Structures are given as structure tokens and as C-alpha cells.
């Protein structure tokens, strides 16, 4: 491992290039203008000392190694000072550490030439891809060329490992096949064929049998199949799979579309035709199929028409004083029915399909066995005189009942009869029981789980003797209300839910009944009812409560995800032939049936736009989203752009209205706000006119729209002398960043009743004020070159004055105010930093300076910050009061920055330093070096930032490594696990 950086070099404007000699003699790097770095291999294929060779060509567009050359030979595509493009070859003389003039060169190529494709031996040479022609050149014969429709090709993949076919992907997402025709070892011509449309390709890899992977940084990557015959549209391309890519994210907003108190991120993602709006959420969606108003439901169970039937037939709905039965008819309609052997005049406590094609109903007075075929009563067990069943559980062959005063009765189904096997009296009353099988036999459980009212405990008992195996005191004063034995991803658990929304989980030894690895999480504030269900062949757990949650396993770890519903009291799986994997859900006043989205892909919904979104804003009052977007018009003779403001419904994402912008006008900023003395909410859009002959926009507009009847109504139009890069609501007024100044407008009502924006005051002195944030009377400005400035609005003087600034030269991309004194910034060298406002005016000279207090290399280009959270925080959780900021990047990353209390930061900082010793970076790279703040001028150690991804990787260590880390930290493994897992609840 070595360092190839050069502090004196000028980084290349056209991007870094790294290539490997086909004979593995050396690696070539073009990182700085005028230099070609060579890293040779020795005889043992190990890298040796690198050296630089001076490269005359400064504007290098592409470099490749040629095949079939005795000495390592590169071909360079470059542009001269007159914008003409040429190729030139050089041999790399390793002994002399210099270039030798290559065998051939070619001048005056297509002005759009930008890509080189080296051709395998014995043909050799190179294919030069331009915007209008593709040329084959090897210096030994005349050029072979083929014209193409004007496009920019940036991705290619070789089809044959030793043949002359290439796949090319252009900027419109079109996939082409390029074929070199040959006679012997001589190329006779080029042919190109249009195959079809894919995502805009950034890389193309031909796999096998016509299957191609198309990697895209502008949209979703795809796995496609190339067919021999075209489809109805003439395309030879068939998409097999899509791989979600959020990047580039240029803007986002945080909304609560389901009104759950939990944020969802709606992004402007993708570019060109692959642009889209993406909804990223940390909850699982239930798609409601049918619902009816129904109050007082106390329980739900589904039953099959026979024990072996793969689908459910009946739905048992229990109320306080009766039970109703519903069944699917031949038309797949759910209608009320009767099950004659069941007691419909009382509340049902539990229902279950039993062996021998029996149905089990448990009520306060009895346990009934009913035939699936005749629906008549087969056998009945009655509660002892003076007692009634309080809680119950059953599986296919066993029944467990609690009848008060600590009495527990265990029954088994034998030869279609109920047989009382064991009667035991526990020390306290029973609050919940479960018999769900977790062993090898899915019809019989050797374990029972029982929760007690007094003593607040949960225990495991052996069956059939009802002997205590393990008792876990839960502590506190809240009673366990639901207990469940389950197996997720082959791991057995005991889950115990309390009446205050807390959930305990234990690892369960299915053979011995021992409980280990106790953990506690908060899922809500009301009692929880636990029930297993199956989705796509995998078992999960549904926790019904005021904030319903799905508990599932991934990589042998329990994960929790909120559901987009409020206040679910009961749930049961109801999978029918017409609606497989459906759920029956009972709320306080509603009964519904719905399907659950794929839990593995719970976080993403895509709304294709087929154009590029730039800005997005949500308005809760009108239940809409506004999107500023533009579309390339490729059909006209001259390529141009058309810009729009689109209005979308915030639930369905249907287009409601489109407002076209002027020619050459594009949207730069957008907010939703209200003004002083006006209760209406408006969309405010800042624009700029981008003219080809202008170095900097000299004109823009502020457009104020009202949403009326699903349409955008233009209320006010205000012309500006520059681009409106940022807009903020500011004390009932509108704050705009326009080129070099920050301008404040007030909302005025004229005598004719119309509104207008009137300039109040401004502040100048910026290079370009790209981003602004406000808090109270304070304004933070992120400048193109001059880092962060803090301004203050003075009411008495109606003036904006500079209070302090960061005097470092940071090129800002985004800013956010963490609180009144701490401000967060991101700059174009992929770093984050925080600055602090001085609160002591007595310190001479300090008040005018923002002190840098935190620095960190993120490695991502941040496009936006926004306060918010993707999870619901509960007040009693340790993490409940932690403020979080969401950020997005051009690579498609959505991240969280959390402000930690000092003691927690100190603890996690120590953990991070310990983990670095146990977890090595990819390639052995130093974590400390990677996270150091570096911007080309200085390199500083990271401070006051922690790497959450590294800390959470503790959970991926094996138990032995965890114990070593815990020992080094001088804490218990369980405590460390709990604190790190609590950290994961932030996102």
C-alpha cells in the first residue's frame, strides 16, 4: 500500500484514470495534468516503487493500454488548445522511466471523440468513439469509420472474450451493438445496430448467454437479456431485474405522508430520462384491500377448511358478548356464516385448527372441538365450577388455559378428544400464555411460556409436566400482556410484551427452554399483542399497539419496523387463494383486510418522471408536492431544455398541474410558507435565466403560487437581478439569496386587494450565496468560496448585518443550523465541519469569528441537509430526545447526523477507538487517515465527529470478538450490545 498523491500537482479536470497493462507489467494512473504515474510489477507480481513520467498532452480525455504490444504501450486521446482532438501512442520504457514515441498517431478526429476501446490481439489497435462517428485505427491501414446518430457514449462492454463485438451505452439510455468485420487479421469495416433501451449506462458487463449487467449512476442499475428476436416495440432488450439507485440526489424534503409522527424522505433522484421521485421510509406499508366500520372487536383468528388446506377459509371475529364467523364464498367475497359447533353467544378467547381436521374454540366457559367437514361439535371440555378461563393458547394438538388464582390446566387432543393432562397452581395469577411450537415438530410444543400478573415475570415451562425451567423477573410495575414463542431465520426467541409498549426479547434454547441474551426495546406506549404471520414464505411477528410494528430477522438479528397504520388492536394472518399473504386488522372502530409490502424492500417507492427533478417541496395544507424539473428535447434540430413546476398529489403522486417556465429559465429554489397577516400557504419558487453568453445569471424571478382546486395559481411575480439560489421563510417574510446578496422581502397587500413582494433590506459581500438557513433572527449563509457567514436581522433598523464568519476558504455545498450556536456545513472536498458562534462578546476579536469545532471526512458530496428523523422516537427511550439531521448526497446516500450528549459521545468515542483495533478497513486502509479532514490545502484529524457505521459494525462481530471489545472497554457485553443497538434506533 502506498500514497500516489502529489501536493504540487494540478488535479485533472476530466477525472482520474486508472489502467492496467494487459500483460500485468504495470499500472498506469493519470491523476494530475501533465503527469502519468507508473506503478510497475516485479517478477513476483508485486507492486514496486512508483514513478512519474511527464506527459505533454494536458487536456487528456482518455487513456488505454493497447493489446499485442511487445512493450507496454498506451494510447492517449487528448484535446489541443484549438479544441481539436487527436490520439497519440507512447511506449513506456520502465528502465529509463520515460516515454518513447509510439508506433502511430492520428490527428483531427471527431470533435466529440471522448472514449477509447482497445481491440484485442491479433487485430490490435483502438476504436475511437465520437458523438457522430466511430473510428477504428491501428496505424497500419486506413481508418475504418461508421456514422452514428448524434449521442454521447460513455460506457462499453466487450461481448466476446476474444472477439470483435462491443456493447455501447449512450446518454439517452440506448444500447448499441458494435461489430468489427474482418478478413483474417485485418479489419474491413464497422457495423452498429440499435438493440433497445436501458437505464443510462455508466458501465456495461456482458455476463453469459445474452445476459448483461448495466450499471447506472443516473438511475437504477439493471440485469437485461439480449434476445435474438425483437419484441412488439422492436427492442431486443428484456429487463430481468432492477437494482435501486437513489443517486444522484439533488434535493429532498422530509414529510409524514401517513401522519404517523415518523418522517419519510421524498427525493429528487436520477438524471435525464431516468429522473424520478423516490419515497424512502423506515416503515412497512399495508395496502388496504377492503374495510368496514366495526367497533368493539376483542380478537381475530383465521381458520382453514381442513388441516392440510394451504389457504384460510374462515375468519373468527370476537366481541365482548358474542362471536361472528365469516367465510370466503365462491366469488371470493367475505360473507357472514355459521359454524354450528362453535358458541356464538360468548366471547372467544382463542381459535386454532387442530389435528384430525378439527377446529378449536376456547371461551371463558369451555374448550370446543368441532369437525371441519360437518362443522358439528365433536368434544367439549368445561371449566371447573366457580372458575372461568381468563387467558388461553393452543396449537394443533395442545391447549393451555389459565382459570384464575394461579391455576393452569394443560389439555391434549387425542383421538378427537380433549384429555386433561396436567393441572398446576402457580404462585400468582397468569396474565398471558403461549404454546407456539418452536421445536422440530410443528404440531406439538415441548415448551410453554407464561407471564404473571404479580411478580412481573415471564417463565418457560416444560410440557406435559408443567415444570418450571426458567423464570425471568422483568422488573418495574407494568404487567406482561402478551408472550410469544417463535423461530425467525432458524433462531428461537421468546418475546414478551408489556402493557406500556415495551418489548423484552430472549434467545430461547428450544431443547432446554433456557433463556439468554435479554434485550428491551420500546415500540409504543399502549399494550402490545404479538402474533406471527408469514410473508413471501418467511415468518415474522406483528406487534399490535398504538404504534404497530413488524419484528423480523435479518442476518440472525431482530429488527423492528413501524407499520403505516395507527392504533391496531388485533391482527391475524388471512391468506386466501384470491388474496395470498393478506392480513385481517382490527382498529378501534374499523375492520380491514390488506396486504403487506415486501419487508425486504420496505424502504423505497419509485415514481418515474422521465425527466430530471431539481427541487422538491411539500405542502401539508394542500396535500401536495411541488417539483421543479426539466426535460431535454432531443427531437428538435438543436438540443434544448424545457423547465417546469409540477404539482403532485402527496399520496398518489399523480400529476395535478404543470406550470411551464420561460425559455432559458430554470428553477433554483423552492419553499412552502405563509406570510404575516395572511393565513394562506404558498409555494415560493426562485428561478434564474441561464443564457449561453452570460458567465453568471443576471436575471431571475420569485414566483408565488397558491394551490386552488388542484392547480397552481400564480399570485405574485417578482423579478430579481440574478439567480435566486435559496429561499427561506423568515418571521412572516421571505428571505432570498440572489447571486452575491441576501435579500429580505415583506408581503404587502395593495389597495386593489392583490399581493406583492416588497424589498425591505439586503446584505451584500458574498461571492455567491448558494444556501441559507434561518433560526429566529439569525441567518446562516453558505457561500461558494467564503465558507459560512452568520447574519442577524435587526428589527429596529430593518437591516441585516454580519455578526461573524468562518475565515477559512471552504467551497460550500450545504449548510444547516444544529441549534442557536452550532452550524453544520458540507464542502466540495467531501468534508463535513461544524462552527460555533461565540457567546462571550467580551473576548476581543472572537465575536466576529465562527470557531471551527468539528471536522470530518465523509467521502460524499452532500447536496442537502434537513432536520428530521426516519424513525419514531419515544420519550422514555435514551435516544428519544436526540436531535437528528438528515443529509443526502449525489451518490444516492441518505445519512443521519445525530447530536449526542457529552457523556454518550465520550463513551462512543472510546468504543470507536477500540473497534479500530479489531475491524480493519478495506485494503488495510487507516480509518483515522480516511476520516481526516482534507481539502487539498490542509489535512486535519477528525474531531467531534464519530463514525456511526463503524460503531454499529460491532453488532456484526462474532461473540468472541464482542467479548474482547467489551473487555477492552471494561464493560459487560450485554451493556455494550444494548447501547449500540439503541444507537441503531436513530435510523
Tab-separated table of N, CA, C and O in Angstrom, residues 171-274:
chain	number	residue	atom	x	y	z
A	171	UNK	N	-25.971	8.460	-23.875
A	171	UNK	CA	-26.569	9.332	-22.865
A	171	UNK	C	-28.087	9.331	-22.899
A	171	UNK	O	-28.724	9.918	-22.025
A	172	UNK	N	-28.694	8.703	-23.888
A	172	UNK	CA	-30.162	8.603	-23.929
A	172	UNK	C	-30.657	7.274	-23.391
A	172	UNK	O	-31.858	7.021	-23.377
A	173	UNK	N	-29.736	6.398	-22.960
A	173	UNK	CA	-30.128	5.087	-22.469
A	173	UNK	C	-30.283	4.054	-23.567
A	173	UNK	O	-30.820	2.974	-23.322
A	174	UNK	N	-29.803	4.370	-24.771
A	174	UNK	CA	-29.889	3.422	-25.876
A	174	UNK	C	-28.690	2.481	-25.836
A	174	UNK	O	-27.554	2.907	-25.636
A	175	UNK	N	-28.954	1.192	-26.040
A	175	UNK	CA	-27.902	0.173	-26.074
A	175	UNK	C	-27.643	-0.209	-27.521
A	175	UNK	O	-28.576	-0.523	-28.274
A	176	UNK	N	-26.374	-0.148	-27.934
A	176	UNK	CA	-25.978	-0.460	-29.307
A	176	UNK	C	-25.029	-1.657	-29.309
A	176	UNK	O	-24.319	-1.906	-28.328
A	177	UNK	N	-25.002	-2.350	-30.441
A	177	UNK	CA	-24.024	-3.419	-30.669
A	177	UNK	C	-23.095	-2.982	-31.792
A	177	UNK	O	-23.547	-2.700	-32.905
A	178	UNK	N	-21.805	-2.898	-31.495
A	178	UNK	CA	-20.789	-2.528	-32.480
A	178	UNK	C	-20.009	-3.783	-32.868
A	178	UNK	O	-19.530	-4.507	-31.996
A	179	UNK	N	-19.886	-4.023	-34.162
A	179	UNK	CA	-19.201	-5.221	-34.667
A	179	UNK	C	-18.089	-4.795	-35.619
A	179	UNK	O	-18.303	-3.979	-36.526
A	180	UNK	N	-16.894	-5.333	-35.381
A	180	UNK	CA	-15.783	-5.162	-36.323
A	180	UNK	C	-15.829	-6.316	-37.323
A	180	UNK	O	-15.736	-7.485	-36.940
A	181	UNK	N	-16.012	-5.997	-38.602
A	181	UNK	CA	-15.934	-7.037	-39.637
A	181	UNK	C	-14.473	-7.204	-40.041
A	181	UNK	O	-13.717	-6.225	-40.096
A	182	UNK	N	-14.053	-8.431	-40.286
A	182	UNK	CA	-12.644	-8.683	-40.516
A	182	UNK	C	-12.424	-9.773	-41.559
A	182	UNK	O	-13.293	-10.610	-41.811
A	183	UNK	N	-11.271	-9.710	-42.145
A	183	UNK	CA	-10.777	-10.770	-43.020
A	183	UNK	C	-9.418	-11.168	-42.472
A	183	UNK	O	-8.448	-10.415	-42.567
A	184	UNK	N	-9.344	-12.353	-41.910
A	184	UNK	CA	-8.106	-12.769	-41.279
A	184	UNK	C	-7.793	-11.872	-40.105
A	184	UNK	O	-8.597	-11.733	-39.174
A	185	UNK	N	-6.609	-11.244	-40.146
A	185	UNK	CA	-6.192	-10.348	-39.069
A	185	UNK	C	-6.310	-8.885	-39.480
A	185	UNK	O	-5.595	-8.022	-38.981
A	186	UNK	N	-7.232	-8.607	-40.397
A	186	UNK	CA	-7.402	-7.254	-40.899
A	186	UNK	C	-8.853	-6.830	-40.753
A	186	UNK	O	-9.780	-7.564	-41.111
A	187	UNK	N	-9.061	-5.632	-40.180
A	187	UNK	CA	-10.405	-5.085	-40.016
A	187	UNK	C	-10.853	-4.467	-41.330
A	187	UNK	O	-10.148	-3.644	-41.923
A	188	UNK	N	-12.031	-4.878	-41.808
A	188	UNK	CA	-12.531	-4.378	-43.092
A	188	UNK	C	-13.639	-3.339	-42.935
A	188	UNK	O	-13.975	-2.649	-43.884
A	189	UNK	N	-14.220	-3.238	-41.756
A	189	UNK	CA	-15.285	-2.250	-41.585
A	189	UNK	C	-15.916	-2.329	-40.209
A	189	UNK	O	-15.560	-3.170	-39.370
A	190	UNK	N	-16.864	-1.438	-39.953
A	190	UNK	CA	-17.589	-1.365	-38.690
A	190	UNK	C	-19.084	-1.403	-38.964
A	190	UNK	O	-19.564	-0.816	-39.938
A	191	UNK	N	-19.810	-2.108	-38.121
A	191	UNK	CA	-21.268	-2.119	-38.189
A	191	UNK	C	-21.816	-1.817	-36.800
A	191	UNK	O	-21.269	-2.264	-35.794
A	192	UNK	N	-22.889	-1.066	-36.770
A	192	UNK	CA	-23.519	-0.752	-35.485
A	192	UNK	C	-25.015	-0.999	-35.594
A	192	UNK	O	-25.640	-0.698	-36.616
A	193	UNK	N	-25.584	-1.597	-34.543
A	193	UNK	CA	-27.007	-1.948	-34.544
A	193	UNK	C	-27.644	-1.489	-33.240
A	193	UNK	O	-27.066	-1.642	-32.153
A	194	UNK	N	-28.836	-0.905	-33.365
A	194	UNK	CA	-29.598	-0.461	-32.197
A	194	UNK	C	-30.296	-1.682	-31.589
A	194	UNK	O	-31.002	-2.415	-32.278
A	195	UNK	N	-30.106	-1.887	-30.258
A	195	UNK	CA	-30.694	-3.049	-29.596
A	195	UNK	C	-31.949	-2.709	-28.800
A	195	UNK	O	-32.913	-3.475	-28.801
A	196	UNK	N	-31.928	-1.593	-28.106
A	196	UNK	CA	-33.082	-1.243	-27.286
A	196	UNK	C	-32.692	-0.243	-26.230
A	196	UNK	O	-31.600	0.329	-26.244
A	197	UNK	N	-33.590	-0.036	-25.263
A	197	UNK	CA	-33.384	0.985	-24.242
A	197	UNK	C	-33.134	0.353	-22.889
A	197	UNK	O	-33.780	-0.619	-22.498
A	198	UNK	N	-32.164	0.925	-22.158
A	198	UNK	CA	-31.875	0.533	-20.785
A	198	UNK	C	-31.792	1.807	-19.942
A	198	UNK	O	-32.057	2.901	-20.430
A	199	UNK	N	-31.411	1.650	-18.678
A	199	UNK	CA	-31.021	2.827	-17.908
A	199	UNK	C	-29.796	3.445	-18.576
A	199	UNK	O	-29.075	2.777	-19.319
A	200	UNK	N	-29.564	4.717	-18.314
A	200	UNK	CA	-28.374	5.374	-18.877
A	200	UNK	C	-27.141	4.716	-18.278
A	200	UNK	O	-26.907	4.778	-17.073
A	201	UNK	N	-26.359	4.059	-19.116
A	201	UNK	CA	-25.294	3.180	-18.640
A	201	UNK	C	-24.057	3.964	-18.212
A	201	UNK	O	-23.619	4.886	-18.895
A	202	UNK	N	-23.500	3.577	-17.072
A	202	UNK	CA	-22.187	4.045	-16.644
A	202	UNK	C	-21.154	2.934	-16.797
A	202	UNK	O	-19.960	3.198	-16.913
A	203	UNK	N	-21.604	1.690	-16.770
A	203	UNK	CA	-20.742	0.537	-17.015
A	203	UNK	C	-21.601	-0.571	-17.618
A	203	UNK	O	-22.798	-0.669	-17.335
A	204	UNK	N	-20.972	-1.385	-18.457
A	204	UNK	CA	-21.668	-2.499	-19.112
A	204	UNK	C	-20.800	-3.735	-18.970
A	204	UNK	O	-19.615	-3.712	-19.322
A	205	UNK	N	-21.386	-4.807	-18.451
A	205	UNK	CA	-20.648	-6.060	-18.286
A	205	UNK	C	-21.470	-7.190	-18.892
A	205	UNK	O	-22.576	-7.498	-18.420
A	206	UNK	N	-20.912	-7.784	-19.965
A	206	UNK	CA	-21.574	-8.946	-20.571
A	206	UNK	C	-21.246	-10.158	-19.713
A	206	UNK	O	-20.076	-10.471	-19.473
A	207	UNK	N	-22.275	-10.869	-19.260
A	207	UNK	CA	-22.057	-11.989	-18.342
A	207	UNK	C	-22.003	-13.322	-19.078
A	207	UNK	O	-20.946	-13.918	-19.200
A	208	UNK	N	-23.143	-13.770	-19.613
A	208	UNK	CA	-23.173	-15.079	-20.274
A	208	UNK	C	-24.552	-15.270	-20.902
A	208	UNK	O	-25.548	-14.761	-20.399
A	209	UNK	N	-24.590	-15.996	-22.005
A	209	UNK	CA	-25.874	-16.356	-22.637
A	209	UNK	C	-26.775	-15.151	-22.876
A	209	UNK	O	-27.982	-15.204	-22.655
A	210	UNK	N	-26.200	-14.055	-23.315
A	210	UNK	CA	-27.002	-12.882	-23.640
A	210	UNK	C	-27.432	-12.059	-22.451
A	210	UNK	O	-28.220	-11.116	-22.606
A	211	UNK	N	-26.944	-12.372	-21.269
A	211	UNK	CA	-27.310	-11.625	-20.068
A	211	UNK	C	-26.254	-10.553	-19.807
A	211	UNK	O	-25.049	-10.831	-19.807
A	212	UNK	N	-26.713	-9.328	-19.603
A	212	UNK	CA	-25.821	-8.175	-19.467
A	212	UNK	C	-26.193	-7.390	-18.212
A	212	UNK	O	-27.377	-7.181	-17.932
A	213	UNK	N	-25.174	-6.986	-17.460
A	213	UNK	CA	-25.401	-6.089	-16.322
A	213	UNK	C	-25.107	-4.666	-16.768
A	213	UNK	O	-24.008	-4.366	-17.246
A	214	UNK	N	-26.087	-3.795	-16.602
A	214	UNK	CA	-25.950	-2.381	-16.939
A	214	UNK	C	-25.919	-1.595	-15.635
A	214	UNK	O	-26.937	-1.467	-14.949
A	215	UNK	N	-24.735	-1.108	-15.297
A	215	UNK	CA	-24.602	-0.285	-14.095
A	215	UNK	C	-24.857	1.172	-14.433
A	215	UNK	O	-24.368	1.674	-15.442
A	216	UNK	N	-25.634	1.852	-13.593
A	216	UNK	CA	-26.000	3.237	-13.892
A	216	UNK	C	-25.838	4.101	-12.650
A	216	UNK	O	-26.242	3.707	-11.558
A	217	UNK	N	-25.230	5.283	-12.824
A	217	UNK	CA	-25.185	6.251	-11.734
A	217	UNK	C	-26.252	7.319	-11.905
A	217	UNK	O	-26.364	8.215	-11.075
A	218	UNK	N	-27.037	7.245	-12.981
A	218	UNK	CA	-28.119	8.204	-13.221
A	218	UNK	C	-29.495	7.624	-12.912
A	218	UNK	O	-30.481	8.350	-12.899
A	219	UNK	N	-29.582	6.323	-12.715
A	219	UNK	CA	-30.854	5.664	-12.448
A	219	UNK	C	-30.587	4.285	-11.881
A	219	UNK	O	-29.476	3.981	-11.433
A	220	UNK	N	-31.607	3.439	-11.896
A	220	UNK	CA	-31.451	2.079	-11.390
A	220	UNK	C	-30.545	1.270	-12.310
A	220	UNK	O	-30.651	1.356	-13.539
A	221	UNK	N	-29.665	0.463	-11.710
A	221	UNK	CA	-28.899	-0.498	-12.497
A	221	UNK	C	-29.814	-1.650	-12.885
A	221	UNK	O	-30.823	-1.911	-12.228
A	222	UNK	N	-29.456	-2.368	-13.954
A	222	UNK	CA	-30.353	-3.393	-14.485
A	222	UNK	C	-29.579	-4.646	-14.882
A	222	UNK	O	-28.401	-4.584	-15.251
A	223	UNK	N	-30.273	-5.761	-14.805
A	223	UNK	CA	-29.808	-7.013	-15.409
A	223	UNK	C	-30.733	-7.270	-16.595
A	223	UNK	O	-31.945	-7.405	-16.420
A	224	UNK	N	-30.167	-7.275	-17.804
A	224	UNK	CA	-31.003	-7.383	-19.005
A	224	UNK	C	-30.603	-8.609	-19.803
A	224	UNK	O	-29.494	-9.128	-19.687
A	225	UNK	N	-31.539	-9.066	-20.622
A	225	UNK	CA	-31.314	-10.197	-21.519
A	225	UNK	C	-31.413	-9.699	-22.945
A	225	UNK	O	-32.345	-8.973	-23.299
A	226	UNK	N	-30.424	-10.055	-23.761
A	226	UNK	CA	-30.445	-9.705	-25.176
A	226	UNK	C	-31.060	-10.862	-25.942
A	226	UNK	O	-30.515	-11.979	-25.964
A	227	UNK	N	-32.209	-10.627	-26.546
A	227	UNK	CA	-32.931	-11.672	-27.261
A	227	UNK	C	-32.543	-11.685	-28.734
A	227	UNK	O	-32.114	-10.676	-29.305
A	228	UNK	N	-32.703	-12.842	-29.359
A	228	UNK	CA	-32.378	-12.975	-30.778
A	228	UNK	C	-33.423	-12.292	-31.641
A	228	UNK	O	-33.112	-11.811	-32.739
A	229	UNK	N	-34.669	-12.262	-31.168
A	229	UNK	CA	-35.755	-11.655	-31.939
A	229	UNK	C	-36.298	-10.447	-31.198
A	229	UNK	O	-36.363	-10.440	-29.960
A	230	UNK	N	-36.719	-9.409	-31.913
A	230	UNK	CA	-37.251	-8.212	-31.244
A	230	UNK	C	-38.648	-8.450	-30.706
A	230	UNK	O	-39.380	-9.322	-31.178
A	231	UNK	N	-39.029	-7.639	-29.715
A	231	UNK	CA	-40.396	-7.707	-29.200
A	231	UNK	C	-41.310	-6.828	-30.036
A	231	UNK	O	-40.921	-6.351	-31.119
A	232	UNK	N	-42.519	-6.587	-29.568
A	232	UNK	CA	-43.501	-5.831	-30.345
A	232	UNK	C	-43.055	-4.402	-30.608
A	232	UNK	O	-43.480	-3.794	-31.600
A	233	UNK	N	-42.193	-3.865	-29.737
A	233	UNK	CA	-41.718	-2.493	-29.922
A	233	UNK	C	-40.424	-2.422	-30.731
A	233	UNK	O	-39.874	-1.340	-30.931
A	234	UNK	N	-39.924	-3.569	-31.151
A	234	UNK	CA	-38.679	-3.599	-31.914
A	234	UNK	C	-37.432	-3.678	-31.071
A	234	UNK	O	-36.317	-3.583	-31.591
A	235	UNK	N	-37.583	-3.874	-29.767
A	235	UNK	CA	-36.430	-3.920	-28.868
A	235	UNK	C	-35.949	-5.351	-28.679
A	235	UNK	O	-36.747	-6.288	-28.563
A	236	UNK	N	-34.624	-5.505	-28.650
A	236	UNK	CA	-34.018	-6.802	-28.371
A	236	UNK	C	-33.675	-6.951	-26.889
A	236	UNK	O	-33.113	-7.961	-26.480
A	237	UNK	N	-34.017	-5.938	-26.088
A	237	UNK	CA	-33.618	-5.900	-24.685
A	237	UNK	C	-34.799	-6.258	-23.791
A	237	UNK	O	-35.883	-5.686	-23.922
A	238	UNK	N	-34.573	-7.201	-22.889
A	238	UNK	CA	-35.580	-7.590	-21.907
A	238	UNK	C	-34.989	-7.388	-20.514
A	238	UNK	O	-33.933	-7.921	-20.191
A	239	UNK	N	-35.654	-6.591	-19.696
A	239	UNK	CA	-35.162	-6.314	-18.346
A	239	UNK	C	-35.538	-7.472	-17.426
A	239	UNK	O	-36.715	-7.803	-17.272
A	240	UNK	N	-34.526	-8.085	-16.815
A	240	UNK	CA	-34.753	-9.196	-15.889
A	240	UNK	C	-34.893	-8.711	-14.451
A	240	UNK	O	-35.777	-9.158	-13.723
A	241	UNK	N	-34.012	-7.823	-14.030
A	241	UNK	CA	-34.050	-7.301	-12.658
A	241	UNK	C	-33.579	-5.857	-12.644
A	241	UNK	O	-32.811	-5.433	-13.516
A	242	UNK	N	-34.052	-5.134	-11.615
A	242	UNK	CA	-33.609	-3.757	-11.405
A	242	UNK	C	-32.987	-3.657	-10.017
A	242	UNK	O	-33.451	-4.296	-9.072
A	243	UNK	N	-31.945	-2.858	-9.903
A	243	UNK	CA	-31.261	-2.664	-8.633
A	243	UNK	C	-31.327	-1.173	-8.296
A	243	UNK	O	-30.746	-0.340	-8.994
A	244	UNK	N	-32.039	-0.869	-7.217
A	244	UNK	CA	-32.369	0.525	-6.902
A	244	UNK	C	-31.124	1.365	-6.663
A	244	UNK	O	-30.183	0.942	-5.990
A	245	UNK	N	-31.130	2.546	-7.241
A	245	UNK	CA	-30.077	3.532	-7.044
A	245	UNK	C	-30.744	4.881	-6.836
A	245	UNK	O	-31.435	5.375	-7.728
A	246	UNK	N	-30.547	5.477	-5.675
A	246	UNK	CA	-31.164	6.764	-5.369
A	246	UNK	C	-30.416	7.927	-5.996
A	246	UNK	O	-30.943	9.036	-6.073
A	247	UNK	N	-29.174	7.695	-6.389
A	247	UNK	CA	-28.347	8.808	-6.841
A	247	UNK	C	-28.608	9.210	-8.279
A	247	UNK	O	-29.109	8.428	-9.073
A	248	UNK	N	-28.225	10.412	-8.643
A	248	UNK	CA	-27.818	11.457	-7.713
A	248	UNK	C	-29.021	12.118	-7.051
A	248	UNK	O	-29.999	12.426	-7.723
A	249	UNK	N	-28.944	12.326	-5.730
A	249	UNK	CA	-29.989	13.060	-5.015
A	249	UNK	C	-29.596	14.533	-4.994
A	249	UNK	O	-28.567	14.892	-4.427
A	250	UNK	N	-30.374	15.367	-5.640
A	250	UNK	CA	-30.054	16.801	-5.685
A	250	UNK	C	-30.882	17.607	-4.689
A	250	UNK	O	-30.519	18.730	-4.346
A	251	UNK	N	-31.998	17.026	-4.214
A	251	UNK	CA	-32.811	17.716	-3.221
A	251	UNK	C	-33.740	16.695	-2.582
A	251	UNK	O	-34.000	15.621	-3.154
A	252	UNK	N	-34.237	17.008	-1.389
A	252	UNK	CA	-35.232	16.147	-0.749
A	252	UNK	C	-36.012	16.963	0.265
A	252	UNK	O	-35.612	18.063	0.662
A	253	UNK	N	-37.142	16.428	0.673
A	253	UNK	CA	-37.906	17.017	1.767
A	253	UNK	C	-38.351	15.900	2.694
A	253	UNK	O	-38.474	14.740	2.275
A	254	UNK	N	-38.558	16.223	3.959
A	254	UNK	CA	-39.000	15.247	4.954
A	254	UNK	C	-40.474	15.484	5.221
A	254	UNK	O	-40.878	16.597	5.588
A	255	UNK	N	-41.287	14.459	5.005
A	255	UNK	CA	-42.737	14.589	5.173
A	255	UNK	C	-43.257	13.418	5.991
A	255	UNK	O	-42.566	12.427	6.185
A	256	UNK	N	-44.462	13.549	6.469
A	256	UNK	CA	-45.138	12.479	7.198
A	256	UNK	C	-46.407	12.141	6.429
A	256	UNK	O	-47.505	12.548	6.800
A	257	UNK	N	-46.240	11.405	5.336
A	257	UNK	CA	-47.368	11.136	4.448
A	257	UNK	C	-48.463	10.332	5.127
A	257	UNK	O	-49.633	10.463	4.797
A	258	UNK	N	-48.086	9.455	6.073
A	258	UNK	CA	-49.075	8.605	6.731
A	258	UNK	C	-49.521	9.169	8.070
A	258	UNK	O	-50.274	8.528	8.794
A	259	UNK	N	-49.045	10.378	8.414
A	259	UNK	CA	-49.423	11.052	9.654
A	259	UNK	C	-49.196	10.150	10.860
A	259	UNK	O	-50.048	9.983	11.728
A	260	UNK	N	-48.014	9.555	10.881
A	260	UNK	CA	-47.650	8.636	11.948
A	260	UNK	C	-46.648	9.239	12.919
A	260	UNK	O	-46.179	8.557	13.815
A	261	UNK	N	-46.292	10.498	12.734
A	261	UNK	CA	-45.244	11.065	13.566
A	261	UNK	C	-43.881	10.538	13.198
A	261	UNK	O	-42.950	10.575	14.005
A	262	UNK	N	-43.752	10.016	11.996
A	262	UNK	CA	-42.497	9.431	11.533
A	262	UNK	C	-42.190	9.971	10.144
A	262	UNK	O	-43.000	9.889	9.229
A	263	UNK	N	-41.007	10.541	9.986
A	263	UNK	CA	-40.651	11.172	8.732
A	263	UNK	C	-40.375	10.185	7.615
A	263	UNK	O	-39.921	9.063	7.835
A	264	UNK	N	-40.675	10.621	6.407
A	264	UNK	CA	-40.298	9.905	5.198
A	264	UNK	C	-39.578	10.902	4.299
A	264	UNK	O	-39.954	12.068	4.231
A	265	UNK	N	-38.544	10.448	3.652
A	265	UNK	CA	-37.755	11.313	2.784
A	265	UNK	C	-38.264	11.157	1.356
A	265	UNK	O	-38.350	10.038	0.834
A	266	UNK	N	-38.615	12.257	0.721
A	266	UNK	CA	-39.027	12.261	-0.681
A	266	UNK	C	-37.929	12.982	-1.454
A	266	UNK	O	-37.653	14.155	-1.211
A	267	UNK	N	-37.284	12.265	-2.366
A	267	UNK	CA	-36.075	12.768	-3.010
A	267	UNK	C	-36.302	13.130	-4.475
A	267	UNK	O	-37.178	12.574	-5.135
A	268	UNK	N	-35.489	14.064	-4.946
A	268	UNK	CA	-35.301	14.282	-6.377
A	268	UNK	C	-34.101	13.427	-6.782
A	268	UNK	O	-32.960	13.770	-6.447
A	269	UNK	N	-34.350	12.337	-7.469
A	269	UNK	CA	-33.298	11.368	-7.767
A	269	UNK	C	-33.123	11.186	-9.261
A	269	UNK	O	-34.030	11.460	-10.055
A	270	UNK	N	-31.944	10.695	-9.614
A	270	UNK	CA	-31.677	10.348	-11.002
A	270	UNK	C	-31.387	11.563	-11.858
A	270	UNK	O	-31.378	12.711	-11.403
A	271	UNK	N	-31.141	11.300	-13.137
A	271	UNK	CA	-30.819	12.367	-14.073
A	271	UNK	C	-31.344	12.001	-15.452
A	271	UNK	O	-31.552	10.834	-15.776
A	272	UNK	N	-31.582	13.037	-16.260
A	272	UNK	CA	-32.038	12.877	-17.638
A	272	UNK	C	-33.327	12.040	-17.661
A	272	UNK	O	-34.206	12.277	-16.844
A	273	UNK	N	-33.425	11.058	-18.541
A	273	UNK	CA	-34.680	10.304	-18.649
A	273	UNK	C	-34.921	9.394	-17.441
A	273	UNK	O	-36.044	8.942	-17.207
A	274	UNK	N	-33.871	9.113	-16.666
A	274	UNK	CA	-34.008	8.235	-15.506
A	274	UNK	C	-34.347	8.998	-14.236
A	274	UNK	O	-34.303	8.439	-13.137
